[in-house]
Amino acid sequence: MVLRGIRFTINITAKLISVGLLSVVMHQAQALKVDGLEHLSDITTKSQTRINTDFLLVKTLDKTKLLHKTYGEFFTYGAALFSDGSVKFVWYGKPGGGVNNTNKAIPFIRKVLQSQADSARIIGSAVVYSMQSQHSLRPQLNVELEYYDGLAEVFSAEYTITQDQQIDWGRSVRKPHQSLIFHPASKKG
């Protein structure tokens, strides 16, 4: 009985995402009532964390395609997910403004996002940059995703640019990453 109620909640949330709505997790533990009993919805919270980070990932991949289509190159940038579901972007230099120094941009963007996380203004973050791995012939796009509840992972996808300047995604992987934006309270200082 409990799993059916949780599965129903997850399916409804997934359907909301598929039509463009976002279910954002509140900053407190939620309880789920099933058959008159309250159960801590740890599973639901984890699923909402995944849904919200997936939402942020899709937003950044769409933004990356748009930037490349508009300017013909990749830009290092950050994205902040707010509790109302809105996403705002952070730049080291304005796209098309001639500034795209990844070595300076990444630390700057992380610092801006960390400041927003420390003041509890955002619930999720992404740092997006392109790089060429020594072990791959294709460049890769990295998206460092973090969520306020402790999730930290990196999504990496190889890509090529087609003759008509479209992005052709190749192999991708998602793996755990060190938290750089949302630090546990014990590490703040």
PDB file of C-alpha atoms in Angstrom:
ATOM      1  CA  MET A   1       0.000   0.000   0.000  1.00  0.00           C
ATOM      2  CA  VAL A   2       2.794   2.443   0.861  1.00  0.00           C
ATOM      3  CA  LEU A   3       4.651   1.886  -2.398  1.00  0.00           C
ATOM      4  CA  ARG A   4       1.519   2.425  -4.468  1.00  0.00           C
ATOM      5  CA  GLY A   5       1.013   5.846  -2.863  1.00  0.00           C
ATOM      6  CA  ILE A   6       4.644   6.802  -3.396  1.00  0.00           C
ATOM      7  CA  ARG A   7       4.614   5.523  -6.983  1.00  0.00           C
ATOM      8  CA  PHE A   8       1.470   7.583  -7.616  1.00  0.00           C
ATOM      9  CA  THR A   9       3.204  10.707  -6.267  1.00  0.00           C
ATOM     10  CA  ILE A  10       6.277  10.066  -8.425  1.00  0.00           C
ATOM     11  CA  ASN A  11       4.164   9.456 -11.554  1.00  0.00           C
ATOM     12  CA  ILE A  12       2.162  12.642 -11.009  1.00  0.00           C
ATOM     13  CA  THR A  13       5.380  14.623 -10.481  1.00  0.00           C
ATOM     14  CA  ALA A  14       6.909  13.125 -13.637  1.00  0.00           C
ATOM     15  CA  LYS A  15       3.794  14.078 -15.607  1.00  0.00           C
ATOM     16  CA  LEU A  16       4.011  17.639 -14.297  1.00  0.00           C
ATOM     17  CA  ILE A  17       7.628  17.800 -15.503  1.00  0.00           C
ATOM     18  CA  SER A  18       6.662  16.431 -18.926  1.00  0.00           C
ATOM     19  CA  VAL A  19       4.220  19.286 -19.492  1.00  0.00           C
ATOM     20  CA  GLY A  20       6.728  21.899 -18.377  1.00  0.00           C
ATOM     21  CA  LEU A  21       5.788  22.350 -14.726  1.00  0.00           C
ATOM     22  CA  LEU A  22       8.262  21.861 -11.899  1.00  0.00           C
ATOM     23  CA  SER A  23       7.598  20.338  -8.514  1.00  0.00           C
ATOM     24  CA  VAL A  24      10.099  21.940  -6.170  1.00  0.00           C
ATOM     25  CA  VAL A  25      11.032  20.336  -2.860  1.00  0.00           C
ATOM     26  CA  MET A  26      10.463  22.533   0.180  1.00  0.00           C
ATOM     27  CA  HIS A  27      13.322  22.975   2.639  1.00  0.00           C
ATOM     28  CA  GLN A  28      11.732  20.687   5.233  1.00  0.00           C
ATOM     29  CA  ALA A  29      10.948  16.990   5.547  1.00  0.00           C
ATOM     30  CA  GLN A  30       7.593  16.106   4.085  1.00  0.00           C
ATOM     31  CA  ALA A  31       5.184  13.468   5.299  1.00  0.00           C
ATOM     32  CA  LEU A  32       3.054  11.344   3.001  1.00  0.00           C
ATOM     33  CA  LYS A  33      -0.306   9.992   4.206  1.00  0.00           C
ATOM     34  CA  VAL A  34      -1.179   6.570   2.877  1.00  0.00           C
ATOM     35  CA  ASP A  35      -4.149   4.656   4.254  1.00  0.00           C
ATOM     36  CA  GLY A  36      -4.343   7.025   7.232  1.00  0.00           C
ATOM     37  CA  LEU A  37      -0.709   6.488   8.274  1.00  0.00           C
ATOM     38  CA  GLU A  38       2.059   9.073   8.034  1.00  0.00           C
ATOM     39  CA  HIS A  39       5.326   7.946   6.485  1.00  0.00           C
ATOM     40  CA  LEU A  40       8.417  10.062   6.110  1.00  0.00           C
ATOM     41  CA  SER A  41       8.728  10.484   2.373  1.00  0.00           C
ATOM     42  CA  ASP A  42      12.473  10.021   2.035  1.00  0.00           C
ATOM     43  CA  ILE A  43      11.921   8.164  -1.240  1.00  0.00           C
ATOM     44  CA  THR A  44       9.722  10.967  -2.556  1.00  0.00           C
ATOM     45  CA  THR A  45      12.276  13.600  -1.518  1.00  0.00           C
ATOM     46  CA  LYS A  46      15.052  11.706  -3.323  1.00  0.00           C
ATOM     47  CA  SER A  47      12.876  11.389  -6.403  1.00  0.00           C
ATOM     48  CA  GLN A  48      12.063  15.129  -6.306  1.00  0.00           C
ATOM     49  CA  THR A  49      15.778  15.876  -5.946  1.00  0.00           C
ATOM     50  CA  ARG A  50      16.430  13.807  -9.080  1.00  0.00           C
ATOM     51  CA  ILE A  51      13.527  15.434 -10.954  1.00  0.00           C
ATOM     52  CA  ASN A  52      14.713  18.927 -10.044  1.00  0.00           C
ATOM     53  CA  THR A  53      18.350  18.249 -10.969  1.00  0.00           C
ATOM     54  CA  ASP A  54      17.186  16.642 -14.235  1.00  0.00           C
ATOM     55  CA  PHE A  55      15.095  19.774 -14.879  1.00  0.00           C
ATOM     56  CA  LEU A  56      18.162  21.961 -14.272  1.00  0.00           C
ATOM     57  CA  LEU A  57      20.283  19.735 -16.524  1.00  0.00           C
ATOM     58  CA  VAL A  58      17.765  19.994 -19.374  1.00  0.00           C
ATOM     59  CA  LYS A  59      17.644  23.786 -18.954  1.00  0.00           C
ATOM     60  CA  THR A  60      21.450  24.006 -19.194  1.00  0.00           C
ATOM     61  CA  LEU A  61      21.663  21.699 -22.220  1.00  0.00           C
ATOM     62  CA  ASP A  62      18.967  23.735 -23.985  1.00  0.00           C
ATOM     63  CA  LYS A  63      20.804  26.968 -23.104  1.00  0.00           C
ATOM     64  CA  THR A  64      24.079  25.502 -24.383  1.00  0.00           C
ATOM     65  CA  LYS A  65      22.465  24.625 -27.728  1.00  0.00           C
ATOM     66  CA  LEU A  66      20.924  28.091 -27.985  1.00  0.00           C
ATOM     67  CA  LEU A  67      24.217  29.843 -27.184  1.00  0.00           C
ATOM     68  CA  HIS A  68      26.095  27.741 -29.713  1.00  0.00           C
ATOM     69  CA  LYS A  69      23.450  28.337 -32.376  1.00  0.00           C
ATOM     70  CA  THR A  70      23.487  32.098 -31.693  1.00  0.00           C
ATOM     71  CA  TYR A  71      27.231  32.717 -31.267  1.00  0.00           C
ATOM     72  CA  GLY A  72      28.859  29.673 -32.890  1.00  0.00           C
ATOM     73  CA  GLU A  73      30.873  28.778 -29.790  1.00  0.00           C
ATOM     74  CA  PHE A  74      30.569  27.455 -26.256  1.00  0.00           C
ATOM     75  CA  PHE A  75      30.485  29.648 -23.177  1.00  0.00           C
ATOM     76  CA  THR A  76      31.271  28.823 -19.587  1.00  0.00           C
ATOM     77  CA  TYR A  77      28.330  29.772 -17.400  1.00  0.00           C
ATOM     78  CA  GLY A  78      26.376  28.838 -14.309  1.00  0.00           C
ATOM     79  CA  ALA A  79      22.712  28.250 -13.594  1.00  0.00           C
ATOM     80  CA  ALA A  80      20.831  28.748 -10.339  1.00  0.00           C
ATOM     81  CA  LEU A  81      17.578  26.945  -9.533  1.00  0.00           C
ATOM     82  CA  PHE A  82      15.294  28.886  -7.203  1.00  0.00           C
ATOM     83  CA  SER A  83      12.611  27.352  -4.983  1.00  0.00           C
ATOM     84  CA  ASP A  84       9.850  28.752  -7.222  1.00  0.00           C
ATOM     85  CA  GLY A  85      11.226  26.715 -10.153  1.00  0.00           C
ATOM     86  CA  SER A  86      12.825  29.627 -11.981  1.00  0.00           C
ATOM     87  CA  VAL A  87      16.332  29.322 -13.408  1.00  0.00           C
ATOM     88  CA  LYS A  88      18.703  32.269 -13.708  1.00  0.00           C
ATOM     89  CA  PHE A  89      22.049  32.195 -15.484  1.00  0.00           C
ATOM     90  CA  VAL A  90      25.420  33.495 -14.251  1.00  0.00           C
ATOM     91  CA  TRP A  91      28.150  34.706 -16.625  1.00  0.00           C
ATOM     92  CA  TYR A  92      31.786  35.678 -16.249  1.00  0.00           C
ATOM     93  CA  GLY A  93      31.521  37.625 -19.486  1.00  0.00           C
ATOM     94  CA  LYS A  94      28.439  38.336 -21.544  1.00  0.00           C
ATOM     95  CA  PRO A  95      28.004  35.874 -24.457  1.00  0.00           C
ATOM     96  CA  GLY A  96      29.242  37.462 -27.644  1.00  0.00           C
ATOM     97  CA  GLY A  97      31.217  40.019 -25.625  1.00  0.00           C
ATOM     98  CA  GLY A  98      34.585  38.455 -26.429  1.00  0.00           C
ATOM     99  CA  VAL A  99      35.273  37.170 -22.898  1.00  0.00           C
ATOM    100  CA  ASN A 100      35.319  33.399 -22.466  1.00  0.00           C
ATOM    101  CA  ASN A 101      38.311  32.624 -20.249  1.00  0.00           C
ATOM    102  CA  THR A 102      37.342  29.296 -18.656  1.00  0.00           C
ATOM    103  CA  ASN A 103      40.286  29.432 -16.214  1.00  0.00           C
ATOM    104  CA  LYS A 104      38.887  32.591 -14.617  1.00  0.00           C
ATOM    105  CA  ALA A 105      35.214  31.960 -15.339  1.00  0.00           C
ATOM    106  CA  ILE A 106      34.753  28.686 -13.448  1.00  0.00           C
ATOM    107  CA  PRO A 107      36.050  29.930 -10.048  1.00  0.00           C
ATOM    108  CA  PHE A 108      34.104  33.194 -10.442  1.00  0.00           C
ATOM    109  CA  ILE A 109      30.847  31.388 -11.279  1.00  0.00           C
ATOM    110  CA  ARG A 110      31.300  28.899  -8.419  1.00  0.00           C
ATOM    111  CA  LYS A 111      31.877  31.775  -5.987  1.00  0.00           C
ATOM    112  CA  VAL A 112      28.706  33.590  -7.126  1.00  0.00           C
ATOM    113  CA  LEU A 113      26.618  30.405  -6.869  1.00  0.00           C
ATOM    114  CA  GLN A 114      28.148  29.504  -3.497  1.00  0.00           C
ATOM    115  CA  SER A 115      27.236  32.947  -2.152  1.00  0.00           C
ATOM    116  CA  GLN A 116      23.627  32.395  -3.254  1.00  0.00           C
ATOM    117  CA  ALA A 117      23.620  28.900  -1.718  1.00  0.00           C
ATOM    118  CA  ASP A 118      25.093  30.141   1.574  1.00  0.00           C
ATOM    119  CA  SER A 119      22.302  32.704   1.866  1.00  0.00           C
ATOM    120  CA  ALA A 120      19.690  29.990   1.051  1.00  0.00           C
ATOM    121  CA  ARG A 121      18.464  31.855  -2.042  1.00  0.00           C
ATOM    122  CA  ILE A 122      18.896  28.866  -4.374  1.00  0.00           C
ATOM    123  CA  ILE A 123      18.166  25.149  -4.077  1.00  0.00           C
ATOM    124  CA  GLY A 124      20.199  23.903  -7.045  1.00  0.00           C
ATOM    125  CA  SER A 125      23.163  24.924  -9.148  1.00  0.00           C
ATOM    126  CA  ALA A 126      24.957  23.991 -12.336  1.00  0.00           C
ATOM    127  CA  VAL A 127      28.374  25.016 -13.663  1.00  0.00           C
ATOM    128  CA  VAL A 128      28.667  24.404 -17.405  1.00  0.00           C
ATOM    129  CA  TYR A 129      31.909  24.293 -19.379  1.00  0.00           C
ATOM    130  CA  SER A 130      33.447  22.613 -22.403  1.00  0.00           C
ATOM    131  CA  MET A 131      36.812  20.874 -22.310  1.00  0.00           C
ATOM    132  CA  GLN A 132      38.979  18.493 -24.300  1.00  0.00           C
ATOM    133  CA  SER A 133      39.945  15.352 -22.396  1.00  0.00           C
ATOM    134  CA  GLN A 134      43.358  13.817 -23.086  1.00  0.00           C
ATOM    135  CA  HIS A 135      41.673  10.407 -23.338  1.00  0.00           C
ATOM    136  CA  SER A 136      39.096  11.354 -25.963  1.00  0.00           C
ATOM    137  CA  LEU A 137      39.208  12.580 -29.535  1.00  0.00           C
ATOM    138  CA  ARG A 138      35.956  14.506 -29.050  1.00  0.00           C
ATOM    139  CA  PRO A 139      35.508  17.523 -26.773  1.00  0.00           C
ATOM    140  CA  GLN A 140      33.096  17.146 -23.888  1.00  0.00           C
ATOM    141  CA  LEU A 141      30.579  19.332 -22.158  1.00  0.00           C
ATOM    142  CA  ASN A 142      30.598  19.100 -18.363  1.00  0.00           C
ATOM    143  CA  VAL A 143      27.676  20.143 -16.182  1.00  0.00           C
ATOM    144  CA  GLU A 144      28.450  20.108 -12.455  1.00  0.00           C
ATOM    145  CA  LEU A 145      25.064  19.696 -10.750  1.00  0.00           C
ATOM    146  CA  GLU A 146      24.434  20.288  -7.059  1.00  0.00           C
ATOM    147  CA  TYR A 147      21.325  20.335  -4.897  1.00  0.00           C
ATOM    148  CA  TYR A 148      20.865  21.762  -1.413  1.00  0.00           C
ATOM    149  CA  ASP A 149      20.177  18.326   0.115  1.00  0.00           C
ATOM    150  CA  GLY A 150      23.731  17.160  -0.628  1.00  0.00           C
ATOM    151  CA  LEU A 151      23.523  15.715  -4.132  1.00  0.00           C
ATOM    152  CA  ALA A 152      26.630  16.572  -6.145  1.00  0.00           C
ATOM    153  CA  GLU A 153      27.361  15.005  -9.509  1.00  0.00           C
ATOM    154  CA  VAL A 154      28.834  15.814 -12.875  1.00  0.00           C
ATOM    155  CA  PHE A 155      27.193  15.091 -16.214  1.00  0.00           C
ATOM    156  CA  SER A 156      29.729  14.764 -19.042  1.00  0.00           C
ATOM    157  CA  ALA A 157      28.805  14.349 -22.689  1.00  0.00           C
ATOM    158  CA  GLU A 158      31.070  14.135 -25.701  1.00  0.00           C
ATOM    159  CA  TYR A 159      29.966  16.153 -28.695  1.00  0.00           C
ATOM    160  CA  THR A 160      30.803  17.096 -32.260  1.00  0.00           C
ATOM    161  CA  ILE A 161      29.651  20.067 -34.284  1.00  0.00           C
ATOM    162  CA  THR A 162      27.949  19.077 -37.530  1.00  0.00           C
ATOM    163  CA  GLN A 163      28.466  20.879 -40.846  1.00  0.00           C
ATOM    164  CA  ASP A 164      25.269  22.856 -40.271  1.00  0.00           C
ATOM    165  CA  GLN A 165      26.605  23.998 -36.857  1.00  0.00           C
ATOM    166  CA  GLN A 166      24.327  21.733 -34.797  1.00  0.00           C
ATOM    167  CA  ILE A 167      25.536  19.913 -31.683  1.00  0.00           C
ATOM    168  CA  ASP A 168      25.677  16.141 -32.077  1.00  0.00           C
ATOM    169  CA  TRP A 169      25.840  14.559 -28.603  1.00  0.00           C
ATOM    170  CA  GLY A 170      27.908  11.420 -28.146  1.00  0.00           C
ATOM    171  CA  ARG A 171      28.564   9.224 -25.136  1.00  0.00           C
ATOM    172  CA  SER A 172      27.567  10.635 -21.781  1.00  0.00           C
ATOM    173  CA  VAL A 173      28.029   9.697 -18.146  1.00  0.00           C
ATOM    174  CA  ARG A 174      26.724  10.966 -14.823  1.00  0.00           C
ATOM    175  CA  LYS A 175      28.830  10.341 -11.738  1.00  0.00           C
ATOM    176  CA  PRO A 176      29.299  11.627  -8.181  1.00  0.00           C
ATOM    177  CA  HIS A 177      31.288  14.824  -7.800  1.00  0.00           C
ATOM    178  CA  GLN A 178      32.714  16.772  -4.889  1.00  0.00           C
ATOM    179  CA  SER A 179      30.301  19.384  -3.551  1.00  0.00           C
ATOM    180  CA  LEU A 180      31.713  22.833  -4.290  1.00  0.00           C
ATOM    181  CA  ILE A 181      28.605  25.013  -4.009  1.00  0.00           C
ATOM    182  CA  PHE A 182      26.426  23.566  -1.221  1.00  0.00           C
ATOM    183  CA  HIS A 183      28.707  22.693   1.665  1.00  0.00           C
ATOM    184  CA  PRO A 184      27.568  20.737   4.725  1.00  0.00           C
ATOM    185  CA  ALA A 185      27.324  22.970   7.817  1.00  0.00           C
ATOM    186  CA  SER A 186      30.352  21.221   9.333  1.00  0.00           C
ATOM    187  CA  LYS A 187      32.554  22.387   6.447  1.00  0.00           C
ATOM    188  CA  LYS A 188      31.455  26.020   6.517  1.00  0.00           C
ATOM    189  CA  GLY A 189      33.637  28.324   8.365  1.00  0.00           C
TER     190      GLY A 189
END
